[in-house]
mmCIF file of C-alpha atoms in Angstrom:
data_model
loop_
_atom_site.group_PDB
_atom_site.id
_atom_site.type_symbol
_atom_site.label_atom_id
_atom_site.label_comp_id
_atom_site.label_asym_id
_atom_site.label_seq_id
_atom_site.Cartn_x
_atom_site.Cartn_y
_atom_site.Cartn_z
ATOM 1 C CA MET Z 612 -18.969 1.128 -7.644
ATOM 2 C CA ASP Z 613 -18.323 2.588 -11.061
ATOM 3 C CA GLN Z 614 -14.713 2.388 -12.279
ATOM 4 C CA THR Z 615 -14.489 6.103 -13.066
ATOM 5 C CA GLU Z 616 -15.735 6.997 -9.606
ATOM 6 C CA SER Z 617 -13.175 4.726 -7.932
ATOM 7 C CA THR Z 618 -10.325 6.214 -9.926
ATOM 8 C CA SER Z 619 -11.469 9.807 -9.528
ATOM 9 C CA LYS Z 620 -11.569 9.692 -5.727
ATOM 10 C CA PRO Z 621 -7.804 9.144 -5.262
ATOM 11 C CA ALA Z 622 -7.152 11.891 -7.824
ATOM 12 C CA LYS Z 623 -9.401 14.308 -5.926
ATOM 13 C CA SER Z 624 -7.755 13.450 -2.611
ATOM 14 C CA LEU Z 625 -4.309 13.963 -4.147
ATOM 15 C CA ALA Z 626 -5.363 17.361 -5.526
ATOM 16 C CA ALA Z 627 -6.736 18.344 -2.120
ATOM 17 C CA ALA Z 628 -3.464 17.288 -0.459
ATOM 18 C CA ARG Z 629 -1.508 19.430 -2.886
ATOM 19 C CA LYS Z 630 -3.718 22.419 -2.114
ATOM 20 C CA ARG Z 631 -3.026 21.973 1.579
ATOM 21 C CA ASP Z 632 0.745 21.713 1.021
ATOM 22 C CA VAL Z 633 2.139 25.114 2.009
ATOM 23 C CA LEU Z 634 5.815 24.208 2.483
ATOM 24 C CA PRO Z 635 6.983 25.601 -0.903
ATOM 25 C CA TYR Z 636 5.154 28.845 -0.207
ATOM 26 C CA ILE Z 637 6.755 29.151 3.225
ATOM 27 C CA LEU Z 638 10.232 28.619 1.779
ATOM 28 C CA LEU Z 639 9.539 31.132 -0.996
ATOM 29 C CA PHE Z 640 8.213 33.672 1.492
ATOM 30 C CA ILE Z 641 11.368 33.405 3.633
ATOM 31 C CA LEU Z 642 13.551 33.761 0.530
ATOM 32 C CA LEU Z 643 11.688 36.863 -0.606
ATOM 33 C CA ALA Z 644 11.943 38.320 2.900
ATOM 34 C CA GLY Z 645 15.701 37.870 2.773
ATOM 35 C CA MET Z 646 15.924 39.502 -0.647
ATOM 36 C CA LEU Z 647 13.870 42.468 0.575
ATOM 37 C CA ALA Z 648 16.194 42.831 3.549
ATOM 38 C CA VAL Z 649 19.170 42.952 1.188
ATOM 39 C CA LEU Z 650 17.448 45.583 -0.971
ATOM 40 C CA ALA Z 651 16.589 47.612 2.129
ATOM 41 C CA GLY Z 652 20.288 47.996 2.871
ATOM 42 C CA ALA Z 653 20.749 49.618 -0.550
ATOM 43 C CA VAL Z 654 18.029 52.269 -0.117
ATOM 44 C CA LEU Z 655 18.611 52.786 3.614
ATOM 45 C CA PRO Z 656 21.847 53.055 5.601
ATOM 46 C CA PRO Z 657 24.510 51.805 5.033
ATOM 47 C CA TYR Z 658 23.643 52.447 1.354
ATOM 48 C CA TYR Z 659 25.718 49.691 -0.275
ATOM 49 C CA HIS Z 660 25.446 48.720 -3.938
ATOM 50 C CA ALA Z 661 22.305 46.662 -4.463
ATOM 51 C CA VAL Z 662 23.301 44.679 -7.557
ATOM 52 C CA PRO Z 663 26.455 43.034 -6.120
ATOM 53 C CA ALA Z 664 24.617 42.288 -2.864
ATOM 54 C CA LEU Z 665 21.726 40.610 -4.710
ATOM 55 C CA LEU Z 666 24.075 38.637 -6.959
ATOM 56 C CA TRP Z 667 26.075 37.302 -4.019
ATOM 57 C CA SER Z 668 22.846 36.518 -2.156
ATOM 58 C CA LEU Z 669 21.505 34.503 -5.074
ATOM 59 C CA GLY Z 670 24.895 32.828 -5.500
ATOM 60 C CA PHE Z 671 25.007 31.609 -1.890
ATOM 61 C CA CYS Z 672 21.363 30.534 -2.114
ATOM 62 C CA VAL Z 673 21.950 28.493 -5.261
ATOM 63 C CA SER Z 674 25.098 26.959 -3.763
ATOM 64 C CA GLY Z 675 23.130 25.917 -0.679
ATOM 65 C CA MET Z 676 20.345 24.517 -2.852
ATOM 66 C CA LEU Z 677 22.866 22.433 -4.821
ATOM 67 C CA LEU Z 678 24.318 21.050 -1.602
ATOM 68 C CA GLY Z 679 20.839 20.304 -0.266
ATOM 69 C CA PHE Z 680 19.958 18.638 -3.557
ATOM 70 C CA LEU Z 681 22.993 16.337 -3.289
ATOM 71 C CA PHE Z 682 22.104 15.400 0.291
ATOM 72 C CA GLY Z 683 18.404 14.941 -0.489
ATOM 73 C CA ILE Z 684 18.562 12.618 -3.499
ATOM 74 C CA PRO Z 685 16.862 9.364 -2.416
ATOM 75 C CA ARG Z 686 18.830 6.147 -2.377
ATOM 76 C CA THR Z 687 17.426 3.559 -4.787
ATOM 77 C CA VAL Z 688 17.433 -0.220 -4.664
ATOM 78 C CA PRO Z 689 20.286 -1.665 -6.758
ATOM 79 C CA SER Z 690 19.313 -2.780 -10.240
ATOM 80 C CA GLY Z 691 18.040 -6.337 -10.333
ATOM 81 C CA THR Z 692 17.206 -6.510 -6.613
ATOM 82 C CA VAL Z 693 13.768 -7.997 -5.905
ATOM 83 C CA ASN Z 694 12.146 -8.491 -2.518
ATOM 84 C CA VAL Z 695 10.992 -12.106 -2.450
ATOM 85 C CA ALA Z 696 10.037 -14.556 0.223
ATOM 86 C CA PRO Z 697 12.370 -17.398 1.215
ATOM 87 C CA PRO Z 698 12.106 -20.540 -0.950
ATOM 88 C CA ASP Z 699 10.253 -22.512 1.714
ATOM 89 C CA GLU Z 700 7.669 -19.740 2.075
ATOM 90 C CA ARG Z 701 7.308 -19.242 -1.685
ATOM 91 C CA ALA Z 702 6.480 -22.930 -2.076
ATOM 92 C CA ALA Z 703 3.459 -22.688 0.204
ATOM 93 C CA GLY Z 704 2.593 -19.005 -0.084
ATOM 94 C CA LYS Z 705 4.298 -16.154 1.738
ATOM 95 C CA GLY Z 706 3.413 -15.783 5.373
ATOM 96 C CA ARG Z 707 1.262 -18.876 5.766
ATOM 97 C CA PRO Z 708 1.945 -22.419 6.967
ATOM 98 C CA THR Z 709 1.940 -25.293 4.521
ATOM 99 C CA ASP Z 710 -1.344 -26.630 5.845
ATOM 100 C CA GLU Z 711 -3.168 -23.325 5.353
ATOM 101 C CA PRO Z 712 -5.177 -22.538 2.206
ATOM 102 C CA PRO Z 713 -3.356 -20.368 -0.299
ATOM 103 C CA ALA Z 714 -4.445 -16.794 -0.788
ATOM 104 C CA ALA Z 715 -6.958 -16.208 -3.547
ATOM 105 C CA GLY Z 716 -5.236 -16.073 -6.887
ATOM 106 C CA ALA Z 717 -2.084 -17.885 -5.751
ATOM 107 C CA ASP Z 718 -2.934 -21.077 -7.599
ATOM 108 C CA ALA Z 719 -3.410 -19.174 -10.829
ATOM 109 C CA ALA Z 720 -0.094 -17.421 -10.434
ATOM 110 C CA ALA Z 721 1.714 -20.704 -9.832
ATOM 111 C CA GLY Z 722 -0.008 -22.561 -12.634
ATOM 112 C CA ASN Z 723 0.991 -23.260 -16.182
ATOM 113 C CA PRO Z 724 1.894 -20.039 -18.037
ATOM 114 C CA ALA Z 725 0.009 -21.327 -21.044
ATOM 115 C CA ASN Z 726 -3.216 -21.062 -19.049
ATOM 116 C CA THR Z 727 -2.699 -17.390 -18.170
ATOM 117 C CA LEU Z 728 -3.870 -14.382 -20.086
ATOM 118 C CA PHE Z 729 -0.403 -12.870 -20.398
ATOM 119 C CA LEU Z 730 3.241 -13.708 -19.865
ATOM 120 C CA GLY Z 731 3.744 -10.881 -17.399
ATOM 121 C CA THR Z 732 7.151 -9.897 -18.800
ATOM 122 C CA PRO Z 733 7.941 -6.243 -18.097
ATOM 123 C CA THR Z 734 9.360 -4.114 -20.848
ATOM 124 C CA PRO Z 735 13.161 -4.623 -20.890
ATOM 125 C CA MET Z 736 14.379 -1.295 -19.531
ATOM 126 C CA GLU Z 737 16.824 -0.500 -16.742
ATOM 127 C CA ILE Z 738 16.761 2.650 -14.613
ATOM 128 C CA ASN Z 739 19.803 4.912 -14.771
ATOM 129 C CA SER Z 740 20.978 5.525 -11.203
ATOM 130 C CA ASN Z 741 24.222 7.349 -12.025
ATOM 131 C CA LEU Z 742 22.984 10.576 -10.413
ATOM 132 C CA VAL Z 743 22.292 8.722 -7.177
ATOM 133 C CA GLU Z 744 25.748 7.180 -7.200
ATOM 134 C CA VAL Z 745 27.411 10.538 -7.900
ATOM 135 C CA SER Z 746 25.373 12.156 -5.135
ATOM 136 C CA ASP Z 747 26.359 9.450 -2.670
ATOM 137 C CA TRP Z 748 30.012 9.824 -3.649
ATOM 138 C CA LEU Z 749 30.023 13.634 -3.393
ATOM 139 C CA THR Z 750 28.179 13.792 -0.077
ATOM 140 C CA LYS Z 751 30.676 11.411 1.514
ATOM 141 C CA ILE Z 752 33.567 13.528 0.209
ATOM 142 C CA ILE Z 753 31.947 16.775 1.400
ATOM 143 C CA VAL Z 754 31.251 15.410 4.870
ATOM 144 C CA GLY Z 755 34.725 13.906 5.149
ATOM 145 C CA VAL Z 756 36.525 17.040 4.011
ATOM 146 C CA GLY Z 757 34.278 19.225 6.187
ATOM 147 C CA LEU Z 758 35.118 17.219 9.299
ATOM 148 C CA ILE Z 759 38.821 17.280 8.535
ATOM 149 C CA GLU Z 760 38.888 21.022 7.806
ATOM 150 C CA LEU Z 761 36.404 21.984 10.522
ATOM 151 C CA LYS Z 762 38.903 24.160 12.397
ATOM 152 C CA SER Z 763 39.787 26.149 9.301
ATOM 153 C CA LEU Z 764 36.168 26.881 8.261
ATOM 154 C CA PRO Z 765 35.854 30.171 10.271
ATOM 155 C CA GLY Z 766 39.056 31.476 8.707
ATOM 156 C CA SER Z 767 37.874 30.500 5.223
ATOM 157 C CA ALA Z 768 34.557 32.270 5.845
ATOM 158 C CA ARG Z 769 36.372 35.459 6.921
ATOM 159 C CA SER Z 770 38.562 35.298 3.830
ATOM 160 C CA MET Z 771 35.474 34.918 1.624
ATOM 161 C CA ALA Z 772 33.793 37.880 3.346
ATOM 162 C CA ALA Z 773 36.927 40.002 2.898
ATOM 163 C CA PHE Z 774 36.955 39.117 -0.803
ATOM 164 C CA ILE Z 775 33.288 40.123 -1.298
ATOM 165 C CA ALA Z 776 33.241 43.223 0.932
ATOM 166 C CA PRO Z 777 34.876 45.704 -1.530
ATOM 167 C CA SER Z 778 32.110 45.093 -4.087
ATOM 168 C CA LEU Z 779 29.573 46.721 -1.731
ATOM 169 C CA ALA Z 780 31.489 50.056 -1.814
ATOM 170 C CA ILE Z 781 31.108 50.884 1.893
ATOM 171 C CA ASP Z 782 33.469 50.813 4.868
ATOM 172 C CA THR Z 783 35.161 47.478 5.396
ATOM 173 C CA ALA Z 784 33.784 46.687 8.877
ATOM 174 C CA THR Z 785 30.176 47.254 7.837
ATOM 175 C CA ALA Z 786 30.670 45.399 4.559
ATOM 176 C CA MET Z 787 32.145 42.394 6.395
ATOM 177 C CA ALA Z 788 29.111 42.267 8.699
ATOM 178 C CA VAL Z 789 26.641 42.522 5.802
ATOM 179 C CA VAL Z 790 28.466 39.869 3.789
ATOM 180 C CA GLY Z 791 28.588 37.558 6.812
ATOM 181 C CA GLY Z 792 24.836 37.854 7.222
ATOM 182 C CA ILE Z 793 24.256 37.213 3.516
ATOM 183 C CA MET Z 794 26.517 34.141 3.569
ATOM 184 C CA LEU Z 795 24.892 32.653 6.665
ATOM 185 C CA PHE Z 796 21.236 33.341 5.789
ATOM 186 C CA PHE Z 797 21.178 32.467 2.101
ATOM 187 C CA SER Z 798 23.474 29.437 2.268
ATOM 188 C CA VAL Z 799 21.493 27.856 5.115
ATOM 189 C CA HIS Z 800 18.125 28.719 3.615
ATOM 190 C CA GLY Z 801 19.254 27.542 0.187
ATOM 191 C CA PHE Z 802 20.326 24.212 1.722
ATOM 192 C CA LEU Z 803 16.901 23.814 3.343
ATOM 193 C CA ILE Z 804 15.147 24.618 0.070
ATOM 194 C CA GLY Z 805 17.241 22.132 -1.899
ATOM 195 C CA TYR Z 806 17.032 19.372 0.693
ATOM 196 C CA LEU Z 807 13.340 19.632 1.546
ATOM 197 C CA LEU Z 808 12.108 20.009 -2.017
ATOM 198 C CA THR Z 809 14.343 17.171 -3.191
ATOM 199 C CA ARG Z 810 13.522 14.894 -0.276
ATOM 200 C CA ILE Z 811 9.775 15.448 -0.333
ATOM 201 C CA TYR Z 812 8.835 16.208 -3.918
ATOM 202 C CA LEU Z 813 11.636 14.974 -6.154
ATOM 203 C CA SER Z 814 11.645 11.637 -4.329
ATOM 204 C CA ILE Z 815 7.996 11.133 -5.218
ATOM 205 C CA MET Z 816 8.593 12.133 -8.816
ATOM 206 C CA ILE Z 817 11.590 9.804 -9.161
ATOM 207 C CA LYS Z 818 9.704 6.925 -7.582
ATOM 208 C CA ARG Z 819 6.742 7.490 -9.884
ATOM 209 C CA ALA Z 820 9.000 7.684 -12.950
ATOM 210 C CA ASP Z 821 10.864 4.525 -11.917
ATOM 211 C CA SER Z 822 7.559 2.741 -11.429
ATOM 212 C CA LEU Z 823 6.436 3.746 -14.900
ATOM 213 C CA VAL Z 824 9.717 2.551 -16.393
ATOM 214 C CA LYS Z 825 9.600 -0.785 -14.602
ATOM 215 C CA ASN Z 826 5.895 -1.551 -14.790
ATOM 216 C CA GLU Z 827 4.561 0.565 -17.592
ATOM 217 C CA SER Z 828 3.499 -2.401 -19.697
ATOM 218 C CA VAL Z 829 3.547 -6.163 -19.927
ATOM 219 C CA ARG Z 830 3.901 -8.296 -23.013
ATOM 220 C CA LEU Z 831 1.033 -10.584 -23.952
ATOM 221 C CA GLU Z 832 1.520 -13.978 -25.577
ATOM 222 C CA SER Z 833 0.615 -12.444 -28.924
ATOM 223 C CA GLY Z 834 3.537 -10.032 -28.597
ATOM 224 C CA LYS Z 835 1.358 -6.996 -27.936
ATOM 225 C CA GLU Z 836 2.007 -4.754 -24.947
ATOM 226 C CA ILE Z 837 -0.598 -3.336 -22.584
ATOM 227 C CA GLU Z 838 -0.396 -0.921 -19.673
ATOM 228 C CA VAL Z 839 -0.488 -2.486 -16.223
ATOM 229 C CA THR Z 840 -3.390 -0.338 -15.026
ATOM 230 C CA GLU Z 841 -5.485 -1.232 -18.045
ATOM 231 C CA LEU Z 842 -4.557 -4.890 -17.703
ATOM 232 C CA SER Z 843 -5.579 -4.885 -14.039
ATOM 233 C CA ARG Z 844 -8.936 -3.358 -14.916
ATOM 234 C CA LEU Z 845 -9.586 -5.908 -17.659
ATOM 235 C CA GLN Z 846 -8.475 -8.795 -15.453
ATOM 236 C CA GLN Z 847 -10.742 -7.700 -12.631
ATOM 237 C CA LYS Z 848 -13.683 -7.562 -15.011
ATOM 238 C CA SER Z 849 -12.812 -11.006 -16.389
ATOM 239 C CA LEU Z 850 -12.520 -12.441 -12.879
ATOM 240 C CA ASP Z 851 -15.876 -10.978 -11.897
ATOM 241 C CA ASP Z 852 -17.522 -12.474 -14.977
ATOM 242 C CA MET Z 853 -15.863 -15.841 -14.393
ATOM 243 C CA GLN Z 854 -16.846 -15.822 -10.727
ATOM 244 C CA GLU Z 855 -20.448 -15.115 -11.621
ATOM 245 C CA ALA Z 856 -20.477 -17.890 -14.253
ATOM 246 C CA VAL Z 857 -18.925 -20.461 -11.895
ATOM 247 C CA THR Z 858 -21.333 -19.516 -9.129
ATOM 248 C CA GLN Z 859 -24.265 -20.085 -11.437
ATOM 249 C CA LEU Z 860 -22.857 -23.469 -12.479
ATOM 250 C CA LEU Z 861 -22.275 -24.585 -8.906
ATOM 251 C CA LEU Z 862 -25.786 -23.532 -7.932
ATOM 252 C CA ALA Z 863 -27.504 -24.712 -11.096
ATOM 253 C CA HIS Z 864 -29.415 -27.551 -9.417
ATOM 254 C CA PRO Z 865 -29.288 -27.182 -5.641
ATOM 255 C CA PRO Z 866 -31.847 -29.225 -3.691
ATOM 256 C CA ASP Z 867 -33.798 -26.215 -2.492
ATOM 257 C CA GLY Z 868 -34.118 -22.620 -3.639
ATOM 258 C CA GLY Z 869 -31.818 -22.997 -6.629
ATOM 259 C CA ALA Z 870 -33.520 -20.498 -8.922
ATOM 260 C CA ALA Z 871 -33.485 -17.746 -6.321
ATOM 261 C CA VAL Z 872 -29.815 -18.291 -5.459
ATOM 262 C CA THR Z 873 -28.789 -18.286 -9.096
ATOM 263 C CA ALA Z 874 -30.726 -15.081 -9.652
ATOM 264 C CA LEU Z 875 -28.744 -13.435 -6.865
ATOM 265 C CA ALA Z 876 -25.514 -13.980 -8.807
ATOM 266 C CA GLY Z 877 -26.524 -11.499 -11.487
ATOM 267 C CA MET Z 878 -28.299 -9.040 -9.203
ATOM 268 C CA PRO Z 879 -26.751 -5.588 -8.624
ATOM 269 C CA THR Z 880 -24.971 -5.298 -5.282
ATOM 270 C CA ALA Z 881 -27.257 -2.548 -4.001
ATOM 271 C CA GLN Z 882 -30.287 -4.819 -4.457
ATOM 272 C CA LYS Z 883 -28.808 -7.851 -2.694
ATOM 273 C CA PRO Z 884 -29.848 -8.496 0.916
ATOM 274 C CA ALA Z 885 -27.245 -7.514 3.499
ATOM 275 C CA SER Z 886 -25.696 -10.328 5.527
ATOM 276 C CA LEU Z 887 -23.173 -10.594 8.341
ATOM 277 C CA VAL Z 888 -20.566 -13.368 8.350
ATOM 278 C CA LEU Z 889 -17.852 -14.260 10.858
ATOM 279 C CA TRP Z 890 -14.548 -15.588 9.457
ATOM 280 C CA LEU Z 891 -12.182 -17.364 11.869
ATOM 281 C CA ASP Z 892 -8.601 -17.647 10.621
ATOM 282 C CA ASP Z 893 -5.286 -16.932 12.337
ATOM 283 C CA HIS Z 894 -3.888 -15.712 8.988
ATOM 284 C CA PRO Z 895 -6.608 -13.282 7.815
ATOM 285 C CA ARG Z 896 -4.274 -11.730 5.253
ATOM 286 C CA ASN Z 897 -4.577 -14.868 3.116
ATOM 287 C CA ASN Z 898 -8.299 -14.211 2.742
ATOM 288 C CA THR Z 899 -8.122 -10.543 1.760
ATOM 289 C CA LEU Z 900 -9.329 -10.992 -1.809
ATOM 290 C CA LEU Z 901 -12.117 -13.385 -0.817
ATOM 291 C CA VAL Z 902 -13.302 -10.990 1.892
ATOM 292 C CA GLU Z 903 -13.271 -8.182 -0.653
ATOM 293 C CA GLN Z 904 -15.365 -10.303 -3.017
ATOM 294 C CA LEU Z 905 -17.885 -11.120 -0.284
ATOM 295 C CA GLU Z 906 -18.249 -7.479 0.723
ATOM 296 C CA ARG Z 907 -18.829 -6.567 -2.913
ATOM 297 C CA GLU Z 908 -21.745 -9.003 -2.714
ATOM 298 C CA ASN Z 909 -23.155 -6.958 0.207
ATOM 299 C CA ILE Z 910 -21.913 -9.564 2.712
ATOM 300 C CA LYS Z 911 -20.213 -7.876 5.673
ATOM 301 C CA VAL Z 912 -17.332 -9.944 7.078
ATOM 302 C CA ASP Z 913 -16.020 -9.726 10.637
ATOM 303 C CA GLN Z 914 -12.743 -11.534 11.254
ATOM 304 C CA ALA Z 915 -11.423 -13.383 14.301
ATOM 305 C CA VAL Z 916 -8.021 -14.978 14.830
ATOM 306 C CA SER Z 917 -8.808 -17.388 17.685
ATOM 307 C CA MET Z 918 -11.688 -19.558 18.795
ATOM 308 C CA ARG Z 919 -12.049 -17.616 22.053
ATOM 309 C CA GLN Z 920 -12.426 -14.372 20.134
ATOM 310 C CA ALA Z 921 -14.887 -15.966 17.709
ATOM 311 C CA LEU Z 922 -17.085 -17.317 20.524
ATOM 312 C CA ALA Z 923 -17.128 -13.888 22.179
ATOM 313 C CA MET Z 924 -18.134 -12.237 18.896
ATOM 314 C CA LEU Z 925 -20.888 -14.816 18.372
ATOM 315 C CA GLN Z 926 -22.394 -13.761 21.697
ATOM 316 C CA GLN Z 927 -22.333 -10.087 20.705
ATOM 317 C CA LYS Z 928 -23.820 -10.304 17.220
ATOM 318 C CA ARG Z 929 -26.251 -12.537 15.393
ATOM 319 C CA TYR Z 930 -24.116 -13.823 12.535
ATOM 320 C CA ALA Z 931 -25.747 -15.569 9.605
ATOM 321 C CA LEU Z 932 -22.794 -17.872 8.896
ATOM 322 C CA LEU Z 933 -19.365 -18.876 10.190
ATOM 323 C CA ILE Z 934 -16.309 -19.622 8.071
ATOM 324 C CA THR Z 935 -13.387 -21.321 9.801
ATOM 325 C CA ASP Z 936 -9.998 -22.684 8.864
ATOM 326 C CA MET Z 937 -8.719 -26.060 10.046
ATOM 327 C CA ALA Z 938 -5.123 -25.868 11.324
ATOM 328 C CA ARG Z 939 -4.698 -22.879 13.600
ATOM 329 C CA ALA Z 940 -2.529 -21.513 16.391
ATOM 330 C CA GLU Z 941 -4.423 -21.345 19.681
ATOM 331 C CA ASN Z 942 -2.720 -19.947 22.811
ATOM 332 C CA GLY Z 943 0.685 -20.198 21.169
ATOM 333 C CA ARG Z 944 0.252 -23.866 20.213
ATOM 334 C CA ARG Z 945 -0.365 -25.238 16.746
ATOM 335 C CA ILE Z 946 -3.565 -27.324 16.613
ATOM 336 C CA LYS Z 947 -4.074 -29.210 13.386
ATOM 337 C CA ASP Z 948 -7.732 -30.072 14.063
ATOM 338 C CA ALA Z 949 -8.691 -26.681 15.480
ATOM 339 C CA GLY Z 950 -11.413 -26.368 12.842
ATOM 340 C CA VAL Z 951 -13.119 -29.551 14.088
ATOM 341 C CA ARG Z 952 -13.026 -28.266 17.658
ATOM 342 C CA THR Z 953 -14.429 -24.943 16.497
ATOM 343 C CA VAL Z 954 -17.334 -26.643 14.761
ATOM 344 C CA ARG Z 955 -18.184 -28.602 17.912
ATOM 345 C CA GLU Z 956 -17.987 -25.559 20.196
ATOM 346 C CA VAL Z 957 -20.053 -23.362 17.908
ATOM 347 C CA ARG Z 958 -22.675 -26.065 17.338
ATOM 348 C CA GLN Z 959 -23.214 -26.229 21.096
ATOM 349 C CA ALA Z 960 -23.596 -22.457 21.387
ATOM 350 C CA ARG Z 961 -25.467 -21.836 18.100
ATOM 351 C CA PRO Z 962 -26.891 -25.087 16.724
ATOM 352 C CA GLU Z 963 -28.722 -23.309 13.900
ATOM 353 C CA LEU Z 964 -25.631 -21.456 12.617
ATOM 354 C CA PRO Z 965 -24.299 -22.872 9.317
ATOM 355 C CA ILE Z 966 -20.539 -23.473 9.362
ATOM 356 C CA VAL Z 967 -18.214 -23.629 6.363
ATOM 357 C CA VAL Z 968 -14.669 -24.996 6.641
ATOM 358 C CA TYR Z 969 -12.134 -23.487 4.236
ATOM 359 C CA CYS Z 970 -8.738 -25.173 4.422
ATOM 360 C CA SER Z 971 -5.991 -26.901 2.464
ATOM 361 C CA LYS Z 972 -6.261 -30.254 0.717
ATOM 362 C CA ASP Z 973 -4.025 -31.982 3.272
ATOM 363 C CA THR Z 974 -6.193 -30.985 6.217
ATOM 364 C CA VAL Z 975 -9.367 -31.916 4.342
ATOM 365 C CA ALA Z 976 -7.980 -35.407 3.793
ATOM 366 C CA SER Z 977 -7.035 -35.703 7.472
ATOM 367 C CA TYR Z 978 -9.920 -34.010 9.264
ATOM 368 C CA GLY Z 979 -12.646 -33.402 6.684
ATOM 369 C CA THR Z 980 -14.739 -36.385 7.794
ATOM 370 C CA GLU Z 981 -14.525 -35.347 11.439
ATOM 371 C CA ALA Z 982 -15.548 -31.794 10.608
ATOM 372 C CA GLU Z 983 -18.526 -33.013 8.617
ATOM 373 C CA ALA Z 984 -19.562 -35.345 11.434
ATOM 374 C CA ALA Z 985 -19.242 -32.482 13.910
ATOM 375 C CA GLY Z 986 -21.777 -30.452 11.927
ATOM 376 C CA ALA Z 987 -19.951 -28.498 9.214
ATOM 377 C CA ARG Z 988 -22.328 -27.755 6.353
ATOM 378 C CA PHE Z 989 -19.639 -27.378 3.696
ATOM 379 C CA ILE Z 990 -15.907 -28.152 3.455
ATOM 380 C CA THR Z 991 -13.843 -26.802 0.574
ATOM 381 C CA THR Z 992 -10.345 -25.923 -0.554
ATOM 382 C CA SER Z 993 -11.537 -23.671 -3.383
ATOM 383 C CA GLY Z 994 -12.209 -19.979 -2.998
ATOM 384 C CA THR Z 995 -14.761 -20.094 -5.816
ATOM 385 C CA SER Z 996 -16.652 -22.943 -4.185
ATOM 386 C CA LEU Z 997 -16.484 -21.105 -0.882
ATOM 387 C CA LEU Z 998 -18.127 -18.002 -2.337
ATOM 388 C CA ALA Z 999 -20.825 -20.078 -4.014
ATOM 389 C CA SER Z 1000 -21.573 -22.061 -0.848
ATOM 390 C CA VAL Z 1001 -21.744 -18.885 1.242
ATOM 391 C CA ASN Z 1002 -24.318 -17.387 -1.119
ATOM 392 C CA LYS Z 1003 -26.318 -20.611 -1.073
ATOM 393 C CA LEU Z 1004 -26.312 -21.018 2.711
ATOM 394 C CA LEU Z 1005 -27.147 -17.357 3.304
ATOM 395 C CA HIS Z 1006 -30.095 -17.625 0.959
ATOM 396 C CA GLU Z 1007 -31.311 -20.753 2.757
ATOM 397 C CA GLY Z 1008 -30.924 -18.945 6.091
ATOM 398 C CA ARG Z 1009 -32.993 -15.999 4.884
ATOM 399 C CA GLY Z 1010 -35.597 -18.412 3.582
ATOM 400 C CA ASP Z 1011 -35.777 -20.072 6.992
ATOM 401 C CA GLY Z 1012 -36.639 -16.702 8.542
ATOM 402 C CA ASP Z 1013 -33.444 -16.135 10.483
ATOM 403 C CA GLN Z 1014 -32.947 -12.922 12.386
ATOM 404 C CA SER Z 1015 -31.460 -10.147 10.287
ATOM 405 C CA PRO Z 1016 -27.655 -9.996 10.555
ATOM 406 C CA GLY Z 1017 -25.857 -7.466 12.661
ATOM 407 C CA THR Z 1018 -28.397 -7.361 15.515
ATOM 408 C CA SER Z 1019 -27.282 -8.117 19.046
ATOM 409 C CA ALA Z 1020 -27.793 -11.621 20.315
ATOM 410 C CA GLN Z 1021 -30.392 -11.895 23.014
#
């Protein structure tokens, strides 16, 4: 997909969401209705002065909005706080056992900084959170004082109404009732306006501004700075080019069909034959980037997390290839040679199905020979080699006249 198309779709969806957002209009409509009601009392009985009534109405509304703003300011993470995995998980990759293959790109991130394209140092700028701290402090004081003085609030409200009533220039009883209504309606509605707009809209704006401050640019080794979005786009293009080059190198002289497989590497995605692959791994999150890369090559990937689920899926669809891990949790028990057992079970059910084992170096050293003897066509610890071998085996399968992927097994 073209880069401009991919970036324009989220923008269009965001614009459509904003068009559908009617909350500000509802709040404004209620406010205008209240103001019209106040004006109606100036032109209709009891004929009070309109200007003082409008001024007090706006005053209570703004006071409520300020209070709602203080209560609605989002709490931010303290400066310098970073969400990281525990040390033992960071050593082997977050969320995966030590004998599982690392997620794509993890090796590059943990490698020598001299071999990377950039240092990845954010621009040295801290976010000023004084307003958040003041808001937190004031809201606690307001709540505490309000609870302590709760019994005296009705008397204070009557005193405030008695103070405002003479400005309306009507009889005291009627003026007290009008002022009470103005105080109640506009203070409550002002609080809702301030809280909702702050909580929903200002929170998004603050988060976006903080993100720009923290991640606006990174410093390259040359000392130049580049925006993160632009860097991500350039890196993705570089990775795609490198992946294509490595694939062509790995498939430069295969024993059969080498020229056709190499030609597929540079073919547009829309022109590549569609294929269906089953990937068995109890930690599918580790393979997200590799799955994304395969699907960009017009290779649809279904994922299973247990051998029982994989065997059931193999009976439902005619997959062109199976990718499996080695160490895996089955029925709540950790099985280090689960990949070998998977190869044996699948070879009995589908002898013609090519199987690729993608696992860590430790499990390859321990069970790689057994997996190969059981019938695995390819065993690798490299995501790049995995992608190349998948393309090669799929091409060989299409050349052998296999049934088109995605059809139901007979």
